[in-house]
Short mmCIF file of C-alpha atoms in Angstrom, two decimals:
data_model
loop_
_atom_site.label_atom_id
_atom_site.label_comp_id
_atom_site.label_asym_id
_atom_site.label_seq_id
_atom_site.Cartn_x
_atom_site.Cartn_y
_atom_site.Cartn_z
CA MET A 1083 0.00 0.00 0.00
CA ASP A 1084 2.92 2.32 -0.74
CA HIS A 1085 1.10 3.66 -3.83
CA SER A 1086 0.36 7.38 -4.07
CA LEU A 1087 -3.26 7.03 -5.12
CA PHE A 1088 -4.98 10.29 -6.05
CA ILE A 1089 -8.79 10.57 -6.13
CA TYR A 1090 -10.80 13.46 -7.53
CA ASN A 1091 -12.90 14.73 -4.64
CA THR A 1092 -16.11 16.45 -5.79
CA LEU A 1093 -16.14 18.33 -2.48
CA SER A 1094 -12.79 20.07 -3.06
CA ARG A 1095 -13.01 19.94 -6.87
CA SER A 1096 -9.47 18.64 -7.01
CA LYS A 1097 -7.43 15.45 -6.94
CA GLU A 1098 -6.37 14.54 -3.44
CA LEU A 1099 -3.89 12.01 -2.12
CA PHE A 1100 -5.92 9.12 -0.73
CA ARG A 1101 -5.34 8.62 2.96
CA PRO A 1102 -7.93 6.36 4.62
CA LEU A 1103 -9.28 7.31 8.02
CA ASN A 1104 -8.11 3.98 9.43
CA GLU A 1105 -4.83 2.64 8.09
CA GLY A 1106 -5.26 -0.49 6.01
CA HIS A 1107 -9.07 -0.21 5.95
CA VAL A 1108 -11.44 1.53 3.54
CA GLY A 1109 -15.14 2.22 4.05
CA MET A 1110 -16.98 2.87 0.78
CA TYR A 1111 -20.68 3.58 0.27
CA VAL A 1112 -22.23 3.72 -3.21
CA CYS A 1113 -25.82 4.65 -4.02
CA GLY A 1114 -27.58 1.65 -5.55
CA PRO A 1115 -30.71 1.33 -7.68
CA THR A 1116 -34.34 2.13 -6.99
CA VAL A 1117 -35.79 -1.25 -7.86
CA TYR A 1118 -38.95 -0.57 -9.87
CA GLY A 1119 -37.63 -1.51 -13.32
CA ASP A 1120 -34.82 -3.30 -15.12
CA ALA A 1121 -31.30 -1.86 -14.87
CA HIS A 1122 -30.22 0.12 -17.93
CA LEU A 1123 -26.90 1.33 -19.33
CA GLY A 1124 -26.95 4.32 -16.97
CA HIS A 1125 -26.99 1.93 -13.99
CA ALA A 1126 -24.10 -0.05 -15.45
CA ARG A 1127 -21.74 2.93 -15.33
CA PRO A 1128 -21.62 3.51 -11.55
CA ALA A 1129 -21.69 -0.24 -10.94
CA ILE A 1130 -18.63 -0.80 -13.17
CA THR A 1131 -16.89 2.39 -12.03
CA PHE A 1132 -17.02 1.50 -8.35
CA ASP A 1133 -16.36 -2.16 -9.07
CA LEU A 1134 -13.04 -0.95 -10.54
CA VAL A 1135 -12.41 1.15 -7.42
CA PHE A 1136 -13.31 -1.81 -5.18
CA ARG A 1137 -11.05 -4.20 -7.12
CA TYR A 1138 -8.08 -1.83 -7.19
CA LEU A 1139 -8.26 -0.92 -3.51
CA LYS A 1140 -8.38 -4.62 -2.64
CA HIS A 1141 -5.47 -5.27 -5.00
CA LEU A 1142 -3.44 -2.63 -3.15
CA GLY A 1143 -3.99 -4.62 0.03
CA TYR A 1144 -6.74 -2.62 1.71
CA LYS A 1145 -9.49 -4.37 3.61
CA VAL A 1146 -12.52 -2.79 1.96
CA ARG A 1147 -16.07 -2.72 3.28
CA TYR A 1148 -18.17 -1.84 0.25
CA VAL A 1149 -21.78 -0.93 1.02
CA ARG A 1150 -24.32 -0.45 -1.79
CA ASN A 1151 -27.96 0.13 -0.92
CA ILE A 1152 -31.20 -1.03 -2.48
CA THR A 1153 -33.87 1.70 -2.49
CA ASP A 1154 -37.21 -0.04 -2.07
CA VAL A 1155 -39.26 2.77 -0.49
CA GLY A 1156 -39.41 6.55 -0.26
CA HIS A 1157 -38.18 7.48 -3.75
CA LEU A 1158 -41.09 9.55 -5.05
CA GLU A 1159 -41.70 10.48 -8.66
CA HIS A 1160 -39.34 13.07 -10.19
CA ASP A 1161 -37.14 12.89 -7.04
CA ALA A 1162 -39.59 15.23 -5.33
CA ASP A 1163 -41.34 15.35 -1.95
CA GLU A 1164 -44.78 14.91 -3.49
CA GLY A 1165 -46.31 12.29 -5.73
CA GLU A 1166 -46.41 8.51 -5.70
CA ASP A 1167 -43.69 6.19 -4.53
CA LYS A 1168 -42.08 4.76 -7.68
CA ILE A 1169 -42.29 1.17 -6.44
CA ALA A 1170 -45.86 1.52 -5.11
CA LYS A 1171 -46.94 2.97 -8.45
CA LYS A 1172 -45.41 0.04 -10.32
CA ALA A 1173 -47.09 -2.39 -7.90
CA LYS A 1174 -50.51 -0.87 -8.65
CA LEU A 1175 -49.96 -1.09 -12.37
CA GLU A 1176 -48.93 -4.73 -12.20
CA GLN A 1177 -51.37 -5.65 -9.38
CA LEU A 1178 -48.58 -6.91 -7.16
CA GLU A 1179 -47.40 -6.30 -3.62
CA PRO A 1180 -44.72 -3.57 -3.55
CA MET A 1181 -42.21 -6.02 -2.12
CA GLU A 1182 -42.88 -8.39 -5.02
CA VAL A 1183 -41.91 -5.61 -7.41
CA ALA A 1184 -38.83 -4.71 -5.36
CA GLN A 1185 -37.70 -8.33 -5.05
CA HIS A 1186 -38.24 -9.08 -8.74
CA TYR A 1187 -36.18 -6.13 -9.93
CA THR A 1188 -33.55 -6.66 -7.23
CA ASN A 1189 -33.05 -10.18 -8.56
CA ARG A 1190 -32.87 -8.84 -12.12
CA PHE A 1191 -30.33 -6.22 -11.04
CA HIS A 1192 -28.14 -8.88 -9.44
CA GLU A 1193 -28.27 -11.00 -12.60
CA ALA A 1194 -27.22 -8.04 -14.74
CA MET A 1195 -24.37 -7.09 -12.37
CA ALA A 1196 -23.06 -10.66 -12.36
CA ALA A 1197 -23.13 -10.72 -16.17
CA LEU A 1198 -21.13 -7.45 -16.22
CA GLY A 1199 -18.51 -9.01 -13.97
CA CYS A 1200 -19.22 -6.74 -10.99
CA LEU A 1201 -18.23 -8.21 -7.65
CA PRO A 1202 -21.03 -8.21 -5.06
CA PRO A 1203 -20.71 -5.55 -2.35
CA SER A 1204 -19.70 -6.47 1.20
CA ILE A 1205 -23.14 -5.38 2.47
CA GLU A 1206 -26.29 -4.58 0.50
CA PRO A 1207 -28.83 -3.03 2.89
CA HIS A 1208 -32.44 -2.32 1.91
CA ALA A 1209 -34.18 0.91 2.88
CA THR A 1210 -37.25 -1.00 4.15
CA GLY A 1211 -35.02 -3.02 6.47
CA HIS A 1212 -33.72 0.12 8.17
CA ILE A 1213 -36.83 2.14 9.05
CA ILE A 1214 -35.82 2.21 12.73
CA GLU A 1215 -32.43 3.72 11.91
CA GLN A 1216 -34.03 6.32 9.67
CA GLU A 1217 -36.55 7.30 12.35
CA ALA A 1218 -33.65 7.67 14.81
CA LEU A 1219 -31.88 9.97 12.32
CA VAL A 1220 -35.01 12.14 12.01
CA ARG A 1221 -35.30 12.40 15.81
CA GLN A 1222 -31.66 13.47 16.10
CA ILE A 1223 -32.13 16.21 13.51
CA LEU A 1224 -35.32 17.38 15.25
CA ASP A 1225 -33.54 17.43 18.62
CA ALA A 1226 -30.71 19.49 17.11
CA GLY A 1227 -33.25 22.07 15.94
CA TYR A 1228 -32.73 21.62 12.20
CA ALA A 1229 -36.11 20.09 11.37
CA TYR A 1230 -39.78 20.72 12.08
CA GLU A 1231 -43.05 18.81 12.08
CA SER A 1232 -45.87 19.80 9.77
CA ASN A 1233 -49.17 17.92 9.50
CA GLY A 1234 -47.63 14.56 10.36
CA SER A 1235 -44.57 15.04 8.14
CA VAL A 1236 -41.08 16.17 9.14
CA TYR A 1237 -39.01 18.54 7.01
CA PHE A 1238 -35.37 19.61 7.12
CA ASP A 1239 -35.05 23.34 7.81
CA VAL A 1240 -32.53 24.35 5.14
CA GLU A 1241 -32.62 28.06 6.00
CA LYS A 1242 -31.69 27.49 9.65
CA TYR A 1243 -29.01 24.95 8.72
CA ASN A 1244 -27.58 27.32 6.13
CA LYS A 1245 -27.08 30.02 8.77
CA ASP A 1246 -25.03 27.74 11.00
CA HIS A 1247 -23.26 25.69 8.34
CA LYS A 1248 -23.26 25.81 4.57
CA TYR A 1249 -25.89 24.10 2.44
CA GLY A 1250 -24.50 23.74 -1.09
CA ILE A 1251 -20.83 22.94 -0.41
CA LEU A 1252 -20.89 19.85 -2.65
CA SER A 1253 -22.80 21.24 -5.60
CA GLY A 1254 -21.42 24.78 -5.29
CA ARG A 1255 -24.91 26.27 -5.32
CA ASN A 1256 -25.60 29.55 -3.57
CA LEU A 1257 -28.97 28.89 -1.99
CA GLU A 1258 -29.42 32.29 -0.31
CA ASP A 1259 -31.21 33.56 -3.41
CA VAL A 1260 -33.27 30.37 -3.67
CA ILE A 1261 -34.36 30.60 -0.04
CA ASN A 1262 -35.30 34.27 -0.37
CA ALA A 1263 -37.21 33.61 -3.58
CA SER A 1264 -39.13 30.73 -2.01
CA ARG A 1265 -40.62 33.10 0.60
CA GLN A 1266 -42.44 34.92 -2.18
CA LEU A 1267 -44.06 31.75 -3.49
CA ASP A 1268 -47.68 31.06 -2.74
CA GLY A 1269 -48.83 27.52 -2.05
CA VAL A 1270 -45.71 26.36 -0.25
CA GLY A 1271 -48.02 24.06 1.72
CA GLU A 1272 -46.50 22.10 4.59
CA LYS A 1273 -43.01 23.49 4.07
CA ARG A 1274 -41.70 26.74 5.51
CA ASN A 1275 -39.54 27.14 2.41
CA GLN A 1276 -39.76 25.45 -0.94
CA VAL A 1277 -36.12 24.36 -0.66
CA ASP A 1278 -36.80 22.32 2.53
CA PHE A 1279 -36.81 18.55 2.00
CA ALA A 1280 -38.74 15.71 3.60
CA LEU A 1281 -37.22 13.57 6.33
CA TRP A 1282 -40.49 11.75 7.03
CA LYS A 1283 -43.66 11.85 4.98
CA LYS A 1284 -47.15 11.30 6.31
CA ALA A 1285 -48.80 8.46 4.43
CA GLN A 1286 -52.10 9.31 2.83
CA PRO A 1287 -54.89 6.70 3.22
CA GLU A 1288 -54.22 5.27 -0.25
CA HIS A 1289 -50.47 4.94 0.31
CA ILE A 1290 -49.56 1.24 0.55
CA MET A 1291 -46.06 1.48 2.04
CA ARG A 1292 -46.26 2.89 5.57
CA TRP A 1293 -44.74 2.42 9.01
CA PRO A 1294 -45.67 3.73 12.49
CA SER A 1295 -43.56 6.58 13.85
CA PRO A 1296 -43.71 9.25 16.58
CA TRP A 1297 -45.20 11.59 13.96
CA GLY A 1298 -47.83 9.17 12.68
CA ASP A 1299 -47.92 6.48 10.01
CA GLY A 1300 -45.68 7.32 7.10
CA PHE A 1301 -42.43 6.55 5.34
CA PRO A 1302 -38.90 8.01 5.31
CA GLY A 1303 -37.74 10.64 2.86
CA TRP A 1304 -35.53 9.39 0.06
CA HIS A 1305 -32.36 11.07 1.34
CA CYS A 1306 -32.52 9.52 4.82
CA GLU A 1307 -31.68 5.95 3.92
CA CYS A 1308 -28.11 6.53 2.75
CA THR A 1309 -27.17 8.66 5.76
CA ALA A 1310 -28.71 6.17 8.18
CA MET A 1311 -27.34 3.02 6.56
CA GLY A 1312 -23.93 4.49 5.77
CA ARG A 1313 -23.50 5.43 9.42
CA LYS A 1314 -24.78 2.06 10.65
CA TYR A 1315 -22.33 -0.02 8.61
CA LEU A 1316 -19.37 2.33 8.14
CA GLY A 1317 -19.47 4.56 11.24
CA GLN A 1318 -19.95 8.28 11.77
CA GLN A 1319 -17.12 8.99 9.35
CA PHE A 1320 -15.96 6.90 6.41
CA ASP A 1321 -13.69 7.27 3.40
CA ILE A 1322 -15.55 7.19 0.08
CA HIS A 1323 -19.11 7.92 -0.99
CA GLY A 1324 -19.87 7.31 -4.64
CA GLY A 1325 -22.66 7.62 -7.14
CA GLY A 1326 -23.70 9.23 -10.39
CA MET A 1327 -23.12 12.93 -11.00
CA ASP A 1328 -26.90 13.43 -11.13
CA LEU A 1329 -26.99 12.65 -7.38
CA VAL A 1330 -24.74 15.55 -6.36
CA PHE A 1331 -27.82 17.73 -5.96
CA PRO A 1332 -30.09 17.28 -4.20
CA HIS A 1333 -29.44 13.77 -2.89
CA HIS A 1334 -25.83 13.96 -1.75
CA GLU A 1335 -26.13 17.60 -0.72
CA CYS A 1336 -28.99 16.54 1.56
CA GLU A 1337 -26.95 13.63 2.91
CA ILE A 1338 -24.19 16.03 3.97
CA ALA A 1339 -26.71 18.32 5.69
CA GLN A 1340 -28.37 15.39 7.50
CA ALA A 1341 -25.04 14.07 8.76
CA VAL A 1342 -23.80 17.45 10.02
CA ALA A 1343 -27.17 18.29 11.58
CA SER A 1344 -27.46 14.97 13.40
CA GLN A 1345 -23.88 14.36 14.53
CA GLY A 1346 -22.22 17.77 14.29
CA LYS A 1347 -19.60 16.77 11.71
CA PRO A 1348 -19.41 15.56 8.08
CA MET A 1349 -19.60 11.85 7.43
CA VAL A 1350 -17.63 11.46 4.17
CA LYS A 1351 -13.99 12.29 3.36
CA TYR A 1352 -13.93 11.68 -0.43
CA TRP A 1353 -16.96 12.21 -2.65
CA MET A 1354 -16.65 10.45 -6.03
CA HIS A 1355 -19.08 10.86 -8.93
CA ASN A 1356 -19.16 9.19 -12.32
CA ASN A 1357 -20.46 11.16 -15.27
CA MET A 1358 -23.52 10.30 -17.32
CA ILE A 1359 -24.29 7.96 -20.19
CA THR A 1360 -26.10 10.01 -22.83
CA ILE A 1361 -28.13 9.34 -25.94
CA ASN A 1362 -27.85 12.12 -28.51
CA GLY A 1363 -26.46 14.34 -25.76
CA GLN A 1364 -29.34 13.75 -23.33
CA LYS A 1365 -28.92 11.88 -20.05
CA MET A 1366 -30.18 8.31 -20.18
CA GLY A 1367 -32.84 7.70 -17.52
CA LYS A 1368 -36.11 5.96 -16.76
CA SER A 1369 -37.86 9.22 -16.02
CA LEU A 1370 -36.94 10.53 -19.49
CA GLY A 1371 -38.04 7.33 -21.22
CA ASN A 1372 -34.89 7.19 -23.38
CA PHE A 1373 -33.18 4.26 -21.71
CA ILE A 1374 -32.12 0.87 -23.06
CA THR A 1375 -32.08 -1.91 -20.48
CA LEU A 1376 -29.06 -4.13 -20.05
CA SER A 1377 -31.08 -7.22 -21.00
CA GLN A 1378 -32.00 -5.47 -24.27
CA PHE A 1379 -28.33 -4.80 -24.95
CA PHE A 1380 -27.56 -8.46 -24.33
CA THR A 1381 -30.29 -9.64 -26.73
CA GLY A 1382 -30.27 -6.76 -29.24
CA ASP A 1383 -34.04 -6.39 -28.78
CA HIS A 1384 -34.43 -2.60 -29.08
CA GLU A 1385 -35.10 -0.33 -32.03
CA LYS A 1386 -31.96 1.73 -31.35
CA LEU A 1387 -29.69 -1.35 -31.40
CA ASP A 1388 -28.18 -2.69 -34.61
CA GLN A 1389 -27.14 -5.93 -32.90
CA ALA A 1390 -26.74 -7.64 -29.54
CA TYR A 1391 -23.79 -6.61 -27.36
CA SER A 1392 -22.25 -8.95 -24.82
CA PRO A 1393 -21.89 -7.98 -21.14
CA MET A 1394 -18.10 -7.78 -21.49
CA THR A 1395 -18.48 -5.46 -24.49
CA ILE A 1396 -20.61 -3.16 -22.31
CA ARG A 1397 -18.03 -3.32 -19.51
CA PHE A 1398 -15.17 -2.59 -21.92
CA PHE A 1399 -17.16 0.27 -23.51
CA ILE A 1400 -17.55 1.93 -20.10
CA LEU A 1401 -13.95 1.32 -19.00
CA GLN A 1402 -12.60 2.82 -22.23
CA ALA A 1403 -13.69 6.25 -20.98
CA HIS A 1404 -12.54 7.89 -17.76
CA TYR A 1405 -15.32 7.67 -15.19
CA ARG A 1406 -15.61 11.47 -14.92
CA SER A 1407 -16.14 11.98 -18.67
CA THR A 1408 -19.46 11.86 -20.49
CA VAL A 1409 -20.04 8.81 -22.68
CA ASP A 1410 -22.50 9.08 -25.55
CA PHE A 1411 -24.17 5.88 -26.69
CA SER A 1412 -23.98 4.87 -30.34
CA ASN A 1413 -23.89 1.56 -32.18
CA GLU A 1414 -20.65 2.64 -33.83
CA ALA A 1415 -18.98 3.23 -30.45
CA LEU A 1416 -20.15 -0.12 -29.10
CA GLN A 1417 -19.04 -1.96 -32.23
CA ALA A 1418 -15.61 -0.35 -31.91
CA SER A 1419 -15.50 -1.50 -28.27
CA GLN A 1420 -16.47 -4.99 -29.32
CA LYS A 1421 -13.57 -5.17 -31.78
CA GLY A 1422 -11.18 -3.68 -29.25
CA LEU A 1423 -12.20 -6.22 -26.62
CA GLU A 1424 -11.81 -9.07 -29.11
CA ARG A 1425 -8.32 -7.82 -29.96
CA LEU A 1426 -7.32 -7.62 -26.31
CA MET A 1427 -8.72 -11.00 -25.32
CA GLU A 1428 -7.30 -12.68 -28.42
CA ALA A 1429 -3.82 -11.45 -27.52
CA PHE A 1430 -4.39 -12.59 -23.95
CA ALA A 1431 -5.20 -16.08 -25.28
CA GLN A 1432 -2.36 -16.03 -27.82
CA ILE A 1433 0.27 -15.60 -25.14
CA GLU A 1434 -0.11 -19.32 -24.43
CA ARG A 1435 1.29 -20.01 -27.91
CA VAL A 1436 4.45 -17.95 -27.40
CA GLU A 1437 7.60 -20.07 -27.27
CA PRO A 1438 10.20 -18.44 -24.99
CA THR A 1439 13.90 -18.65 -25.69
CA GLU A 1440 16.91 -18.36 -23.41
CA GLY A 1441 18.64 -15.10 -24.23
CA GLY A 1442 15.44 -13.57 -25.67
CA ALA A 1443 15.44 -9.84 -26.34
CA LEU A 1444 12.60 -9.21 -23.87
CA THR A 1445 13.12 -9.99 -20.19
CA ASP A 1446 11.29 -9.49 -16.90
CA ALA A 1447 12.03 -5.78 -17.29
CA TYR A 1448 9.41 -5.51 -20.05
CA ALA A 1449 6.59 -6.75 -17.77
CA GLU A 1450 7.89 -4.58 -14.92
CA GLU A 1451 7.73 -1.47 -17.11
CA LEU A 1452 4.22 -2.37 -18.29
CA THR A 1453 3.12 -2.94 -14.68
CA GLN A 1454 4.52 0.42 -13.59
CA LYS A 1455 2.74 2.27 -16.40
CA CYS A 1456 -0.59 0.64 -15.52
CA TYR A 1457 -0.16 1.44 -11.83
CA GLU A 1458 0.61 5.07 -12.65
CA ALA A 1459 -2.62 5.33 -14.63
CA LEU A 1460 -4.76 3.73 -11.92
CA ASP A 1461 -3.12 5.84 -9.21
CA ASP A 1462 -4.16 8.90 -11.20
CA ASP A 1463 -7.87 8.78 -10.29
CA PHE A 1464 -8.47 5.28 -11.70
CA ASN A 1465 -7.62 6.20 -15.30
CA SER A 1466 -8.81 2.98 -16.95
CA PRO A 1467 -8.54 4.20 -20.60
CA ILE A 1468 -4.80 4.80 -20.15
CA VAL A 1469 -4.43 1.31 -18.68
CA ILE A 1470 -6.23 -0.12 -21.71
CA SER A 1471 -3.94 1.81 -24.08
CA HIS A 1472 -0.90 0.26 -22.35
CA LEU A 1473 -2.47 -3.19 -22.65
CA PHE A 1474 -3.03 -2.63 -26.37
CA ASP A 1475 0.69 -1.84 -26.68
CA ALA A 1476 1.33 -5.21 -25.04
CA CYS A 1477 -1.01 -6.84 -27.56
CA ARG A 1478 1.25 -5.70 -30.41
CA THR A 1479 4.25 -7.19 -28.63
CA ILE A 1480 2.42 -10.50 -28.10
CA ASN A 1481 1.51 -10.65 -31.79
CA GLN A 1482 5.18 -10.10 -32.66
CA LEU A 1483 6.13 -12.91 -30.31
CA VAL A 1484 3.57 -15.25 -31.85
CA ASP A 1485 4.82 -14.38 -35.35
CA ARG A 1486 8.39 -14.94 -34.11
CA LYS A 1487 9.36 -11.37 -34.97
CA GLN A 1488 10.32 -10.80 -31.33
CA THR A 1489 11.80 -13.04 -28.62
CA ILE A 1490 11.31 -13.27 -24.87
CA THR A 1491 12.95 -15.21 -22.05
CA PRO A 1492 11.01 -17.85 -20.09
CA SER A 1493 10.95 -15.70 -16.94
CA GLY A 1494 9.98 -12.66 -19.02
CA LEU A 1495 7.08 -14.57 -20.55
CA GLU A 1496 5.83 -15.70 -17.15
CA ALA A 1497 6.09 -12.15 -15.78
CA LEU A 1498 4.15 -10.81 -18.79
CA ARG A 1499 1.47 -13.50 -18.33
CA GLN A 1500 1.07 -12.57 -14.66
CA THR A 1501 0.92 -8.85 -15.43
CA LEU A 1502 -1.83 -9.32 -18.00
CA ASN A 1503 -3.78 -11.57 -15.66
CA VAL A 1504 -3.63 -8.94 -12.89
CA PHE A 1505 -4.72 -5.96 -14.99
CA VAL A 1506 -7.07 -7.62 -17.50
CA HIS A 1507 -8.82 -10.07 -15.19
CA ASP A 1508 -8.31 -9.03 -11.57
CA ILE A 1509 -8.50 -5.23 -11.83
CA LEU A 1510 -10.40 -4.37 -15.03
CA GLY A 1511 -12.62 -7.42 -14.45
CA LEU A 1512 -12.62 -8.52 -18.09
CA ARG A 1513 -13.10 -12.16 -18.96
CA THR A 1514 -13.43 -14.42 -21.98
CA GLU A 1515 -17.12 -14.93 -22.67
CA ALA A 1516 -16.84 -18.11 -24.71
CA GLN A 1517 -18.47 -21.16 -23.14
CA GLY A 1518 -16.06 -23.35 -21.23
CA GLY A 1519 -13.52 -20.67 -20.40
CA SER A 1520 -9.78 -21.26 -20.56
CA GLN A 1521 -10.01 -25.05 -20.97
CA ARG A 1522 -12.09 -24.58 -24.10
CA GLU A 1523 -9.60 -22.01 -25.43
CA GLU A 1524 -6.70 -24.39 -24.82
CA ALA A 1525 -8.47 -27.21 -26.68
CA PHE A 1526 -9.38 -24.82 -29.48
CA SER A 1527 -5.74 -23.72 -29.89
CA ALA A 1528 -4.45 -27.29 -29.71
CA ALA A 1529 -6.82 -28.36 -32.52
CA VAL A 1530 -5.59 -25.59 -34.83
CA ASP A 1531 -1.95 -26.38 -34.00
CA MET A 1532 -2.60 -30.03 -34.82
CA LEU A 1533 -3.99 -29.08 -38.25
CA LEU A 1534 -0.93 -26.96 -38.92
CA GLU A 1535 1.31 -29.87 -37.97
CA LEU A 1536 -0.54 -32.04 -40.51
CA ARG A 1537 -0.11 -29.27 -43.06
CA ALA A 1538 3.64 -29.08 -42.31
CA LYS A 1539 3.95 -32.82 -42.88
CA ALA A 1540 2.03 -32.53 -46.17
CA LYS A 1541 4.38 -29.73 -47.30
CA ALA A 1542 7.42 -31.81 -46.35
CA ALA A 1543 6.02 -34.64 -48.48
CA LYS A 1544 5.37 -32.11 -51.28
CA ASP A 1545 1.65 -32.87 -51.02
CA TRP A 1546 0.74 -29.34 -52.04
CA ALA A 1547 -2.93 -30.13 -52.58
CA THR A 1548 -3.43 -31.23 -48.96
CA SER A 1549 -1.32 -28.34 -47.68
CA ASP A 1550 -3.35 -25.76 -49.60
CA ALA A 1551 -6.65 -27.43 -48.67
CA ILE A 1552 -5.87 -27.16 -44.93
CA ARG A 1553 -4.82 -23.52 -45.28
CA ASP A 1554 -7.88 -22.59 -47.36
CA ARG A 1555 -10.29 -24.39 -45.05
CA LEU A 1556 -8.81 -22.64 -42.02
CA ALA A 1557 -9.17 -19.31 -43.85
CA GLU A 1558 -12.85 -20.06 -44.50
CA LEU A 1559 -13.30 -20.70 -40.78
CA GLY A 1560 -11.74 -17.33 -39.96
CA PHE A 1561 -8.09 -18.21 -39.30
CA GLU A 1562 -5.20 -16.25 -40.79
CA VAL A 1563 -2.22 -18.55 -41.46
CA LYS A 1564 1.27 -17.14 -42.07
CA ASP A 1565 4.29 -19.13 -43.24
CA THR A 1566 7.59 -18.01 -41.68
CA LYS A 1567 11.15 -19.36 -41.74
CA GLU A 1568 10.53 -20.96 -38.34
CA GLY A 1569 7.20 -22.50 -39.33
CA ALA A 1570 3.52 -21.55 -39.71
CA THR A 1571 1.71 -19.23 -37.29
CA TRP A 1572 -1.99 -18.49 -37.01
CA ARG A 1573 -4.44 -16.07 -35.48
CA LEU A 1574 -8.13 -15.26 -35.75
CA ALA A 1575 -8.64 -13.02 -38.75
CA LYS A 1576 -9.76 -9.46 -37.97
CA ASN A 1577 -13.31 -8.61 -38.95
#
């Protein structure tokens, strides 16, 4: 753990040297899905982004507790304090119990994450399983004088909090003007100011999801769950809080206010936010109706898709861009990612066909240099596209080794194999998607090598017809055969 890892902190708007609160341990909380529909490409980005963070921190030797929540209550339409609960609304439409809806889409989310190669979090708490903790949080904020009751609901008093602290430090918003303007609005209703947000909402008679509380039957506000559950599993202060950039305001801004109001100090040291997936420049989201679900990507069953895209293609597509940059969806971009992934994984498989030689030009130093370059990229705010560019450079070297245009020592080859395994598999989380895995690939390669041996024997016997027939048949099947002074080599032909 002697790496100088720098993380871009949204709070300071700068890269900061990562120093965990407790040496050797990292607490990380990431906002998970609201489970009322299938996960789409926009959900894949934070999942893959923080899976990379999780994998790399573990690789560096940290003991990481990764908490990702499931929102199954309290998230009202349009992220507002009024309207129907998104899950309850879906339950009515499908004539199901709300928990049936939540469980169904939680299961679907897990299936999609597993397909994308995302490791499961250490803890995955549900909002409905932590009502007691959320009620306790509301009581603490009330006792501190930063909330008020109104007709059975409880609201956070942003104006009072803003006088004592600063509301808007994460998003950079100056809310003085907003607060003053809200006083002039008619129809504010239960709130003292329009900018105030719900900590507990009174359940109307028709509202299905409801729990008893000191303020009457109701349900927690959307922002409460992350503060309550983050504190329960990671303590009053922890290292990293992550999520999409769309959560900076109001969700994460409200989390900061709730933590400071209830415990007198901030809860999070490093705030990390991935940027958006867009379609034609517009954010992809369920509320906008412009999303493509992950299952549709995997099957190709959507009008905007020219073909099906595998889970690893989606993962590679997302990792090819830095997590803080915007990524615009297009079939052309995904097809380019598909070819890039195929190139990388083919080279990874081809390394097994490299024959090392004592006194080879490449030694352990080559793998050590590659390793150092990849570490430098990851230590610079998890710069996965730079890592991938270094791995592509290694692909060219592997192809030269296979074609016998370059040589490598036995120890150098083993070091290169280990380096690729660490960065391709362990850290980037990429894997071969063919059925049967590495054993199938080994059998596949052995079969082609056997055919080339038969071809070599035919050539030695001057049986040109058999030699040409084997070469032509392999070409039809998609194999590119090259004859060199040292013998024939092969690779899968590029599309």
